[in-house]
Coordinates of C-alpha atoms in Angstrom, one line a residue:
X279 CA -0.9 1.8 18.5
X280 CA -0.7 4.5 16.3
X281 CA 2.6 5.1 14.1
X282 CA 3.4 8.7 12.7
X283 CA 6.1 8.9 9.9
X284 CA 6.4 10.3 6.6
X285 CA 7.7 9.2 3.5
X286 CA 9.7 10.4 0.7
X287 CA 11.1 9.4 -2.7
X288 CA 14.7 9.6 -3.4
X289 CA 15.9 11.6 -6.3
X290 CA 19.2 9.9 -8.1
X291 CA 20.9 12.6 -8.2
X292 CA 21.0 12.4 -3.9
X293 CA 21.2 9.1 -3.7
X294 CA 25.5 8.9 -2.8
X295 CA 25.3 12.3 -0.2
X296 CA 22.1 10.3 1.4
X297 CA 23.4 6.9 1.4
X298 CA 26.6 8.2 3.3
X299 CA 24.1 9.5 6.1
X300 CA 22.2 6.7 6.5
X301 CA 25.1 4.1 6.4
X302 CA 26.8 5.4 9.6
X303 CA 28.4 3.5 12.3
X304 CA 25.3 3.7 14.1
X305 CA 22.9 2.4 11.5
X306 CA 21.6 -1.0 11.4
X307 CA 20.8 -3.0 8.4
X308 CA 17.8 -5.1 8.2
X309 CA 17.0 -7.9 5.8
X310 CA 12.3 -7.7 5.2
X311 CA 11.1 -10.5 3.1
X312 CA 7.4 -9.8 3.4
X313 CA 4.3 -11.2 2.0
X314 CA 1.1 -9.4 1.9
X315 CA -2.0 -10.6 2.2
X316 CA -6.0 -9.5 0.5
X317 CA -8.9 -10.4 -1.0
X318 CA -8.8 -11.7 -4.6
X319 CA -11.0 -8.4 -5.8
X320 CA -8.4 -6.0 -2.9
X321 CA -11.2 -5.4 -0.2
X322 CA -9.0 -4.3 2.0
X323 CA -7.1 -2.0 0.1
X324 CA -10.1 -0.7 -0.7
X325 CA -10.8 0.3 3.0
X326 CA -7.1 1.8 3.3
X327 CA -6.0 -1.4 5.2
X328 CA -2.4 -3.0 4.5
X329 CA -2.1 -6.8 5.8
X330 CA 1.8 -8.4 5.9
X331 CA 3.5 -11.5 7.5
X332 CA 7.3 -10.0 7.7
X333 CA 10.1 -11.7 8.6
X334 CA 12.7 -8.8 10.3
X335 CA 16.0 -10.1 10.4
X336 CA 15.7 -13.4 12.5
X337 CA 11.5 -12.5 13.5
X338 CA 8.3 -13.1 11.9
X339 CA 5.8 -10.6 12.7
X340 CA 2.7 -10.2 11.4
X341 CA 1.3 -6.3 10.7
X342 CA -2.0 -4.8 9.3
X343 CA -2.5 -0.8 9.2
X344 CA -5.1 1.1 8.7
X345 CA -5.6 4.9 8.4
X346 CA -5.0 7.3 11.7
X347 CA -6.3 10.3 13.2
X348 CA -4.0 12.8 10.7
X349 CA -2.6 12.4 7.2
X350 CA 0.9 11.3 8.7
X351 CA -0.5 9.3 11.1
X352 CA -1.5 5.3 10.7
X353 CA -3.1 2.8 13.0
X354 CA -0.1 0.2 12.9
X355 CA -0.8 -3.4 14.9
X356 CA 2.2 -6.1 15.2
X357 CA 2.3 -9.1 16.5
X358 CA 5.5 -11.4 16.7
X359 CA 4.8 -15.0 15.6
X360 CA 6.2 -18.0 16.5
X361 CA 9.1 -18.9 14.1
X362 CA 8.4 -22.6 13.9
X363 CA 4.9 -22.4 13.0
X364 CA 5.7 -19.6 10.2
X365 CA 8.6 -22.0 9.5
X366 CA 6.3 -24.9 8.6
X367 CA 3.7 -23.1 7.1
X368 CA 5.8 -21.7 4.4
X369 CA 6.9 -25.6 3.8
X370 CA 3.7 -26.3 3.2
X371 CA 2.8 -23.2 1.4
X372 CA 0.6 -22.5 3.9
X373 CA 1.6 -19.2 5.3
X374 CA -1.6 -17.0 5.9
X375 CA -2.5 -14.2 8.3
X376 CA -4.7 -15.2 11.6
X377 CA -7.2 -12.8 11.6
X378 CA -8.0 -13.3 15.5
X379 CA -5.4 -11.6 17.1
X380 CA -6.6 -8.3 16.3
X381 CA -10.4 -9.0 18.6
X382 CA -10.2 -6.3 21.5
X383 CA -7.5 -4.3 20.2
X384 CA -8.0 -0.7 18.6
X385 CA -7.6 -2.0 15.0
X386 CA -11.0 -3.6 15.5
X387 CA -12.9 -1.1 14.9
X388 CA -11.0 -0.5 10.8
X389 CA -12.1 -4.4 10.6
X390 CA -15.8 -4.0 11.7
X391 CA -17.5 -4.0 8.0
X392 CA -15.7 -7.5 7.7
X393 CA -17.1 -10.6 8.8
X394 CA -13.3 -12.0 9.9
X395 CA -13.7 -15.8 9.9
X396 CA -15.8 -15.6 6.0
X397 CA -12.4 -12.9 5.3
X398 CA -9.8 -15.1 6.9
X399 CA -10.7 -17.8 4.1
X400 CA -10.6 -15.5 1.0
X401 CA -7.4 -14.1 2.2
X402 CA -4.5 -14.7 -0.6
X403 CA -0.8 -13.7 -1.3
X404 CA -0.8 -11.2 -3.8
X405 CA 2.9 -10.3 -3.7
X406 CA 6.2 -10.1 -1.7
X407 CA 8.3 -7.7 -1.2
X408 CA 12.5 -8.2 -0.8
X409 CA 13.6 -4.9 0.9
X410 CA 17.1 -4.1 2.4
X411 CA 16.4 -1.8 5.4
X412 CA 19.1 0.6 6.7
X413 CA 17.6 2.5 10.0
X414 CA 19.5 4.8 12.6
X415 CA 18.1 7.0 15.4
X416 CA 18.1 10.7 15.1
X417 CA 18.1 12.2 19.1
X418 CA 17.8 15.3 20.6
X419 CA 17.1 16.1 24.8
X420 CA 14.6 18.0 26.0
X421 CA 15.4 20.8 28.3
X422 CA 12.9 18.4 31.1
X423 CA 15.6 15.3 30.2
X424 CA 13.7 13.7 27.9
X425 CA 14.6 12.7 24.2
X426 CA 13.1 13.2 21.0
X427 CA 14.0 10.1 18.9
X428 CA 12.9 9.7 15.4
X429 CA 13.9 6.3 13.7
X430 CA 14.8 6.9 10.3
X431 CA 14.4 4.0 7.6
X432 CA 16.1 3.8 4.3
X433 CA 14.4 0.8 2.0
X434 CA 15.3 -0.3 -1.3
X435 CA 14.3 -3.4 -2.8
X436 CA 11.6 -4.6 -4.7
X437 CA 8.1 -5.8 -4.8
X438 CA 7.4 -9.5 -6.7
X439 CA 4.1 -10.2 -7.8
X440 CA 3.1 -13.3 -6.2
X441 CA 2.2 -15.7 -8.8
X442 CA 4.6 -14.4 -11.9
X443 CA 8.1 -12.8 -10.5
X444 CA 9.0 -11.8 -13.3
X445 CA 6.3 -8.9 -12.5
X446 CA 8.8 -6.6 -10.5
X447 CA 8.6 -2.4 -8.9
X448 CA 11.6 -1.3 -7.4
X449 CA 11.1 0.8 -3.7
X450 CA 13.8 3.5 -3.3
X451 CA 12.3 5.3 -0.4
X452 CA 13.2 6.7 2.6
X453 CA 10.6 7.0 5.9
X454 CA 11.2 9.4 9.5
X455 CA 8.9 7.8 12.4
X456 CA 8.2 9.6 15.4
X457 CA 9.7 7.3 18.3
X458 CA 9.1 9.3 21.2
X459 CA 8.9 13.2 21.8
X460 CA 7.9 16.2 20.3
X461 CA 5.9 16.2 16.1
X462 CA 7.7 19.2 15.9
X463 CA 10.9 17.7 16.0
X464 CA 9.8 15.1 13.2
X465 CA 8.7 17.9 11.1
X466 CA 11.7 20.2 11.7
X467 CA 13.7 17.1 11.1
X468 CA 12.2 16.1 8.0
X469 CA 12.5 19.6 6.2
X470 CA 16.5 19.7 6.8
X471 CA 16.4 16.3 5.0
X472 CA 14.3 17.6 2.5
X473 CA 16.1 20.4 2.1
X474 CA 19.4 19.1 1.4
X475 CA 18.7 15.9 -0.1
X476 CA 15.3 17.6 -2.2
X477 CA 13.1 14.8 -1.0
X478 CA 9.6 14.1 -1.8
X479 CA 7.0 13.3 -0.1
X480 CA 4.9 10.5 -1.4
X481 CA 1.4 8.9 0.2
X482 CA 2.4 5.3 -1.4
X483 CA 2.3 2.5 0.5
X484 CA 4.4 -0.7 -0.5
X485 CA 0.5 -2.2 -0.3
X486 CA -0.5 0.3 -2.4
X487 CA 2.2 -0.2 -4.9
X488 CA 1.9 -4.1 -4.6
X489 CA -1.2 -2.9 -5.3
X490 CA -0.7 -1.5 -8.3
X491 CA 1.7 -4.3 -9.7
X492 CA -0.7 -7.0 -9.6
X493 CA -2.9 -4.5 -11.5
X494 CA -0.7 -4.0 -14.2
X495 CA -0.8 -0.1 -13.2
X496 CA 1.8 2.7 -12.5
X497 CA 0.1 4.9 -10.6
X498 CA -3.2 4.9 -8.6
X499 CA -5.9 6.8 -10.5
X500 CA -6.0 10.7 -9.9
X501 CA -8.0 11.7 -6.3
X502 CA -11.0 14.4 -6.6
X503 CA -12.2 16.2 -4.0
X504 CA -14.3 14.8 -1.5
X505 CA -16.2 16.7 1.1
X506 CA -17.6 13.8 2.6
X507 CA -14.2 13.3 4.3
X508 CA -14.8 16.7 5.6
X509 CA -14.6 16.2 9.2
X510 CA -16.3 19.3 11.3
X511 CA -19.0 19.8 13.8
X512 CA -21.5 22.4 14.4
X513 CA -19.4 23.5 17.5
X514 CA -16.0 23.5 15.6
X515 CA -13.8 26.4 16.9
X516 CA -12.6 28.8 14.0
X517 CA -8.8 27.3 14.8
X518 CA -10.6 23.8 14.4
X519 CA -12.2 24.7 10.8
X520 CA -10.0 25.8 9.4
X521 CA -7.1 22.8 10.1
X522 CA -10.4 20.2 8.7
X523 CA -10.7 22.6 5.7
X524 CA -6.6 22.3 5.0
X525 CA -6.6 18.6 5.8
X526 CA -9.6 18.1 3.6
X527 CA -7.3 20.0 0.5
X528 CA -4.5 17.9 1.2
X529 CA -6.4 15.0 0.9
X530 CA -6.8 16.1 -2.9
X531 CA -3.3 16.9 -3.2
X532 CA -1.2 14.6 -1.6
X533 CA -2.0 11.6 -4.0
X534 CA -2.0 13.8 -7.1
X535 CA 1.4 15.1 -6.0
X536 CA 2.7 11.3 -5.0
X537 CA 1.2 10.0 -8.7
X538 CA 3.6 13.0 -10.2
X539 CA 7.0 12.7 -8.5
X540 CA 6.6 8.9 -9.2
X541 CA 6.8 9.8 -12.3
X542 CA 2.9 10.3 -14.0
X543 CA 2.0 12.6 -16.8
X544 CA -1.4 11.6 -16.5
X545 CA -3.5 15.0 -17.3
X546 CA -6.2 13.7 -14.7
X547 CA -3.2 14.0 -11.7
X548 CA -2.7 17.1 -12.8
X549 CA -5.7 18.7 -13.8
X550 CA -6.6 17.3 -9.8
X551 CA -3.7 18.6 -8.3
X552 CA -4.5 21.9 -9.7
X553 CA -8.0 22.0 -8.4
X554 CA -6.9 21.0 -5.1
X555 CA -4.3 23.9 -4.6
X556 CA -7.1 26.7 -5.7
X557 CA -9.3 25.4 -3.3
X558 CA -6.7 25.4 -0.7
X559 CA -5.3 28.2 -1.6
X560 CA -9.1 29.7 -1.4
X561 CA -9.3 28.3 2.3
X562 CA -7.0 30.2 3.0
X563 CA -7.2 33.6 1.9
X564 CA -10.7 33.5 3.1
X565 CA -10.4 32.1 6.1
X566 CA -7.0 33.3 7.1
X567 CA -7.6 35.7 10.2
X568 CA -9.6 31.5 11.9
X569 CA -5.8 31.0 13.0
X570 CA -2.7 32.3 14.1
X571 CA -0.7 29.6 12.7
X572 CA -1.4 30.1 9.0
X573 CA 1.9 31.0 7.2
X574 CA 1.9 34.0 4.8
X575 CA 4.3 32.9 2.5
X576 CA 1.9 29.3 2.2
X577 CA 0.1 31.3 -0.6
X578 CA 2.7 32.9 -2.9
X579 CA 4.0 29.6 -3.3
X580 CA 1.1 27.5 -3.8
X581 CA -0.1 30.4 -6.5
X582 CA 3.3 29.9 -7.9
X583 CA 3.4 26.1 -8.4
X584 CA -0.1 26.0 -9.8
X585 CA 0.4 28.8 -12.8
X586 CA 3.3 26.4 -13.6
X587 CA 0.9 23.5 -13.1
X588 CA -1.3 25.0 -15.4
X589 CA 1.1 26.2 -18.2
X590 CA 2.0 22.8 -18.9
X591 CA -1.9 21.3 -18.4
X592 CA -3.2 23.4 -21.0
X593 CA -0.6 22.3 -23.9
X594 CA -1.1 18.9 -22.7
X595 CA -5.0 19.1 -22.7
X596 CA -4.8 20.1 -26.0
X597 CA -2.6 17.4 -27.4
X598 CA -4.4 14.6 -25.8
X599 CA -8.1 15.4 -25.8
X600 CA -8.7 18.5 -27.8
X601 CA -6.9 17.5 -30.7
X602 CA -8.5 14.1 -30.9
X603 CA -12.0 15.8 -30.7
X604 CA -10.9 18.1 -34.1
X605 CA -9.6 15.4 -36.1
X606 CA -12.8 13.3 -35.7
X607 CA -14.7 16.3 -36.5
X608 CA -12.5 16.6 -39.9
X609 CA -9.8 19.0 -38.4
X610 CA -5.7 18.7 -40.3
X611 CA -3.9 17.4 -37.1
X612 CA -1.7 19.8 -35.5
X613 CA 1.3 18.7 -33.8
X614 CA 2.2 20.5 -29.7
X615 CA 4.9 17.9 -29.2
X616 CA 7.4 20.2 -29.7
X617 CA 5.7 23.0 -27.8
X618 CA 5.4 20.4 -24.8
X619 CA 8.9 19.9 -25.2
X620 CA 9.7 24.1 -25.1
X621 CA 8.0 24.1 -21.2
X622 CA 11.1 24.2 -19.3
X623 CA 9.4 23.3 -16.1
X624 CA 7.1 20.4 -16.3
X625 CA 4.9 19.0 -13.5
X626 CA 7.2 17.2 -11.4
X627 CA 10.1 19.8 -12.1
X628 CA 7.4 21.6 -10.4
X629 CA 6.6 19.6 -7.6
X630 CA 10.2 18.6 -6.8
X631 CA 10.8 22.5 -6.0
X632 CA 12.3 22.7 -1.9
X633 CA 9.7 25.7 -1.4
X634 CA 6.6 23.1 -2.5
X635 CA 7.8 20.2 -0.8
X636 CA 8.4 22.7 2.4
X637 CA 5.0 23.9 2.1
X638 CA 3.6 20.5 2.4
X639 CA 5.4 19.6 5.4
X640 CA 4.4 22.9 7.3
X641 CA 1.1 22.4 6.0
X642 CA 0.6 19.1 7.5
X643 CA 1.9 19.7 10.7
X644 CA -0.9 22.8 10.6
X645 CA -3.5 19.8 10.5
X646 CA -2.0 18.3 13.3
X647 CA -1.3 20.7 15.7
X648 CA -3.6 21.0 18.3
X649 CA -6.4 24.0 17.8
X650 CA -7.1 24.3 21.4
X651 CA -3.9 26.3 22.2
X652 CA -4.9 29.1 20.2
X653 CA -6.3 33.0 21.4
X654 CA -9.2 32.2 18.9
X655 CA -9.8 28.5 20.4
X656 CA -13.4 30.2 22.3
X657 CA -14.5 31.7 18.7
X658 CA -17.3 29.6 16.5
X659 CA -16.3 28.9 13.2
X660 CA -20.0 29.1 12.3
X661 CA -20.1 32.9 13.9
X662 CA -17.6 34.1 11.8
X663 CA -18.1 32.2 8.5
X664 CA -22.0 34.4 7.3
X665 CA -19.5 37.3 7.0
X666 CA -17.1 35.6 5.1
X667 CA -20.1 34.1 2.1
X668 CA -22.0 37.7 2.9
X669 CA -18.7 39.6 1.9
X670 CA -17.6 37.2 -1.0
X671 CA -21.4 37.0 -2.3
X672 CA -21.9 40.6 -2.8
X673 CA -18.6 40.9 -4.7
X674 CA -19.5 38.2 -7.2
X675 CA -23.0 40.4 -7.6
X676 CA -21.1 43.2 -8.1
X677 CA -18.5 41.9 -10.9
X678 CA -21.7 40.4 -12.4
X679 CA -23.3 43.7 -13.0
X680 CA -19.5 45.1 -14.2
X681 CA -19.5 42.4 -16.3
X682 CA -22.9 43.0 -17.8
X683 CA -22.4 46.8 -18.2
X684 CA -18.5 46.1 -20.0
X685 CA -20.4 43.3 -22.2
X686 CA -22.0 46.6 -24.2
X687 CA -19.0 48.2 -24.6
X688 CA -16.5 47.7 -27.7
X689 CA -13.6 46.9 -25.7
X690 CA -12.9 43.0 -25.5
X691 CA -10.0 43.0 -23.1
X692 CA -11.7 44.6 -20.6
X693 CA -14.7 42.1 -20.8
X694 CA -12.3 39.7 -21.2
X695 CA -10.4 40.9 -17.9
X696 CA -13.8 41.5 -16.2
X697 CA -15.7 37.3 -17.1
X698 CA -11.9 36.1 -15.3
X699 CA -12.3 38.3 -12.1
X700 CA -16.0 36.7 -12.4
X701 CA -14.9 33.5 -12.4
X702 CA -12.3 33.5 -10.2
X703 CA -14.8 35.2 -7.5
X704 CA -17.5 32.1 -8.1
X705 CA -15.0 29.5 -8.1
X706 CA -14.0 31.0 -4.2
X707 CA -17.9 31.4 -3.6
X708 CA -18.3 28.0 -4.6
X709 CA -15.3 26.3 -2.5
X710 CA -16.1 28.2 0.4
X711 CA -19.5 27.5 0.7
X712 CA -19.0 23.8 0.3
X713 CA -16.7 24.1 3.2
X714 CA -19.4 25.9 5.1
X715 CA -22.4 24.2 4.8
X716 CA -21.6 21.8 7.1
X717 CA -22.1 24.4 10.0
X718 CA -24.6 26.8 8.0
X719 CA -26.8 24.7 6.4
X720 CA -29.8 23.8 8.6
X721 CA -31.8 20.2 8.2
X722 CA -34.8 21.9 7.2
X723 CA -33.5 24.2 4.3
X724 CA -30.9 21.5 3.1
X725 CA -33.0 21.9 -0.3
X726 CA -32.5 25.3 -0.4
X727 CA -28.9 25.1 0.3
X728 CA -28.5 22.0 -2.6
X729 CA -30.2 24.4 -5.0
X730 CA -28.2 27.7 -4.8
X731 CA -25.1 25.4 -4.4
X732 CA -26.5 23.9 -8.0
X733 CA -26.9 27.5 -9.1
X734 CA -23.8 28.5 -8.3
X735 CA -21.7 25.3 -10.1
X736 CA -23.7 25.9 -13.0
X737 CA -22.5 29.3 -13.4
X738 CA -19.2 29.0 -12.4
X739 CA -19.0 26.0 -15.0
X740 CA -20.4 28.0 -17.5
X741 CA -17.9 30.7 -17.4
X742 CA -15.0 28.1 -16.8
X743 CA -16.2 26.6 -20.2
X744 CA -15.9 30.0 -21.6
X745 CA -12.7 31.0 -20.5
X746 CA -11.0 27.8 -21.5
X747 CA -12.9 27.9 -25.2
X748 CA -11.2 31.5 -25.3
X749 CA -7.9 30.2 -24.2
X750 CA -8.3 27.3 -26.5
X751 CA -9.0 29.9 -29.2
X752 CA -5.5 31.7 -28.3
X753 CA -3.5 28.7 -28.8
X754 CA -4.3 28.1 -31.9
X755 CA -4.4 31.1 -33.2
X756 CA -1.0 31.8 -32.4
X757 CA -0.2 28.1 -33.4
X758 CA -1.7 29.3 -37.1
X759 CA 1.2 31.5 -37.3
X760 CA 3.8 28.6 -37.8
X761 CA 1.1 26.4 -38.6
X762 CA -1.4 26.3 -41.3
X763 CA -3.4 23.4 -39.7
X764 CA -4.0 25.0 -36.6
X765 CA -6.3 27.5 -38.3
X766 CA -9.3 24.8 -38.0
X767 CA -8.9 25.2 -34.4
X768 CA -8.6 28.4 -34.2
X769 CA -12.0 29.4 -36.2
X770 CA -13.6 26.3 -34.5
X771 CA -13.4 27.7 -31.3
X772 CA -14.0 31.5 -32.6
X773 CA -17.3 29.7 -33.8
X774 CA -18.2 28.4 -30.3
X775 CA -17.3 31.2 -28.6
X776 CA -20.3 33.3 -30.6
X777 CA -22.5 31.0 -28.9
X778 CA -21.3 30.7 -25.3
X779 CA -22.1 34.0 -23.9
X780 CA -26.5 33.4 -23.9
X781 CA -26.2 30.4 -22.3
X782 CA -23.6 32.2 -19.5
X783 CA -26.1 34.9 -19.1
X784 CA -29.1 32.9 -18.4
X785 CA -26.5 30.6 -15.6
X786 CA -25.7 33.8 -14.1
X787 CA -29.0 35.3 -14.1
X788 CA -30.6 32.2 -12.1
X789 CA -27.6 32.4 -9.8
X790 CA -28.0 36.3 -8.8
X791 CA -32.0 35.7 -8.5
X792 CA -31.4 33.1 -6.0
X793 CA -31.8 33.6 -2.0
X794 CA -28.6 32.5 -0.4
X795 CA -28.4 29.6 2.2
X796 CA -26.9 31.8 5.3

């Protein structure tokens, strides 16, 4: 079967208003001991797949999930065991998964790249988890009679490594499932939680965190994007695109977020997170009349949360790789920690914000709504997407040639103003044709199509370098002003700057010469 629920971390500060909602005369509390099962070398957390013998209050049940058709959705397969078997296995130390029960069942077909009898012997315990569960059911009828029932699950406990336990991660989380009924009544559901109890959501399993432990890691490295998880078809509807573009994004983002509100500073989570919301945020300025679903005020807040993002990135960035990169080269050090210190919002301040957390919740429910019940459902994405690139290509041509004709000019704001417009337009170009070519690009030009695409990156990366090398110069030039040191970095990157702009000419001048792919 096939489970839907989200997740969310628990802030302290809501802890005693949530605990008095989910401890209710209603609510049941559940004892989990569990013990999860892998590969010495995690194969099958590689593959997504979570393996656990549990024993739920007086059952043993053995689970294994795998990933589902949407990002709240998991393939979820239990199977109760009998208690004297588990009973004197666990005497003996014995206590492993049996791999057979899951023949002829739907969670076959996440367990075909394994050979299951060769797996079944290199299975191990990597760690236990101790968990106190408090659950209650959240109702509400139908006007045809029936009920929509969400169960909703309150763990906190702790994950032991399995061979040291003195090797511990708490788990303070809190999980809505969809029982029965409508998934709009889990998502409507799951924003007055996270509304009043400011919630977030988080893509962490307790296998991915067991994960983690036995690792010796916080958090799971930072997710890039990857279009090969792109999942569209030549006869997608424009309804249909346009959910796969958005699911794709959030894909990117959802870790990166998770990584963050657990607590990461990592520049790589943010600097990923970042990307992920311009290219979301491009998907859906350009493709915004594909559905009728698509939420105006999705945009002012994603623009919102990543300036804020990127504030705080570029302070950071500098502390932690460019400085590093001066000093070798000779550079005084400079010191940012107290600017650092002077952002009053920092990442997960950032992330934490109701509006952001709201916006992911409305966002995923976009993905899994159902495309087919929309006016546009009988419209090709493919028919409306050569006017999109056509419209979008001629206006990066055209602030090229602005660009060129302000670059002869004495005033360096407005070339200044003129390279970000530039930028910004490639950097769309770019994220909307990678979502495109999919549909667009046809077997026998696919070379073609990989060599404007190259084109393009180049340019847009050569300009990107340019902008943050100009940026870089601003800090610390300003820096220099309560700072002696910082005047190093400031005429190091006034040095590079002077040789930037041939190289950017000749990128931009092999992009505009080259025939597009539509």
């Amino acid at each position: 079967m096939q489970e839907i629920e989200l997740k969310f971390l628990v802030p302290e500060s809501r802890l005693k208003g949530l605990m008095r909602q989910t401890h209710v005369k209603s609510s049941q509390v559940t004892q989990l001991a569990a013990h999860y099962y892998d590969t010495p070398d995690q194969q099958l957390a590689q593959a997504g797949i979570g393996l656990r013998i549990r024993k739920e209050g007086d059952t043993w049940v053995q689970t294994i999930k795998a990933g589902g058709d949407g990002i709240a959705a998991r393939l979820e397969h239990n199977a109760v065991l009998d208690n004297e078997q588990v009973q004197t296995m666990l005497d003996n130390n014995e206590l492993t998964p049996d791999l057979t029960i899951y023949e002829d069942t739907p969670i076959a077909a996440a367990l075909a790249d394994f050979k299951l009898k060769k797996l079944a012997k290199m299975l191990t315990r990597l760690y236990v988890t101790d968990v106190e569960r408090t659950t209650r059911l959240l109702t509400e009828s139908n006007e045809d009679e029936t009920d929509n029932c969400i169960e909703m699950a309150y763990d906190q406990g702790k994950i032991i490594h399995g061979t040291d336990d003195s090797l511990r991660k708490a788990i303070q989380e809190i999980e809505f499932e969809l029982v029965s009924g409508d998934l709009d009544f889990l998502f409507t559901t799951a924003k007055t939680w996270c509304k009043r109890y400011k919630l977030c959501l988080s893509t962490v399993t307790k296998a991915e965190n067991g994960g983690l432990l036995i690792n010796g890691q916080n958090h799971s490295p930072a997710v890039n994007a990857n279009l090969g998880q792109l999942q569209i078809d030549k006869d997608s509807s424009a309804p249909a695109f346009i959910r796969a573009v958005v699911h794709n994004c959030l894909l990117q983002i959802l870790p990166n977020s998770s990584a963050i509100v657990a607590g990461s500073i990592d520049d790589d989570h943010i600097l990923q997170l970042g990307i992920g919301i311009d290219r979301l945020r491009t998907a859906l300025k350009a493709f915004t009349d594909f559905s009728d679903e698509i939420n105006p005020e999705w945009l002012p807040i994603l623009k919102q949360t990543a300036t804020l993002l990127s504030d705080y990135y570029q302070f950071a960035y500098i502390n932690t790789q460019i400085e590093p990169e001066l000093q070798a080269c000779g550079a005084p050090a400079v010191d940012w920690t107290t600017d650092i210190e002077n952002i009053k919002i920092t990442p997960i301040n950032t992330l934490q914000a109701n509006d952001f957390q709201i916006t992911l919740l409305e966002l995923i429910a976009f993905t899994m709504s159902d495309p087919s019940i929309e006016p546009q459902t009988d419209q090709l994405a493919r028919d409306k997407l050569t006017k999109v690139l056509s419209k979008k290509h001629k206006k990066c041509l055209k602030t090229n040639k602005q660009a060129d004709e302000v670059s002869d000019e004495v005033n360096v704001a407005d070339n200044d103003h003129t390279e970000s417009d530039l930028l910004n337009q490639l950097r769309d170009l770019r994220y909307i044709s990678e979502f495109s070519t999919p549909l667009l690009s046809k077997k026998k030009a696919k070379k073609k199509t990989k060599r404007w695409l190259k084109r393009l990156i180049k340019a847009q990366k050569a300009l990107e370098q340019l902008n943050d090398d100009n940026q870089h110069q601003q800090f610390y030039e300003l820096k220099s002003r309560t700072d002696a040191n910082a005047l190093y970095g400031a005429g190091w990157f006034t040095a590079i700057l002077t040789d930037d702009q041939r190289h950017i000419d000749a990128r931009l001048a092999k992009f505009a010469d080259s025939s597009t792919f539509w």
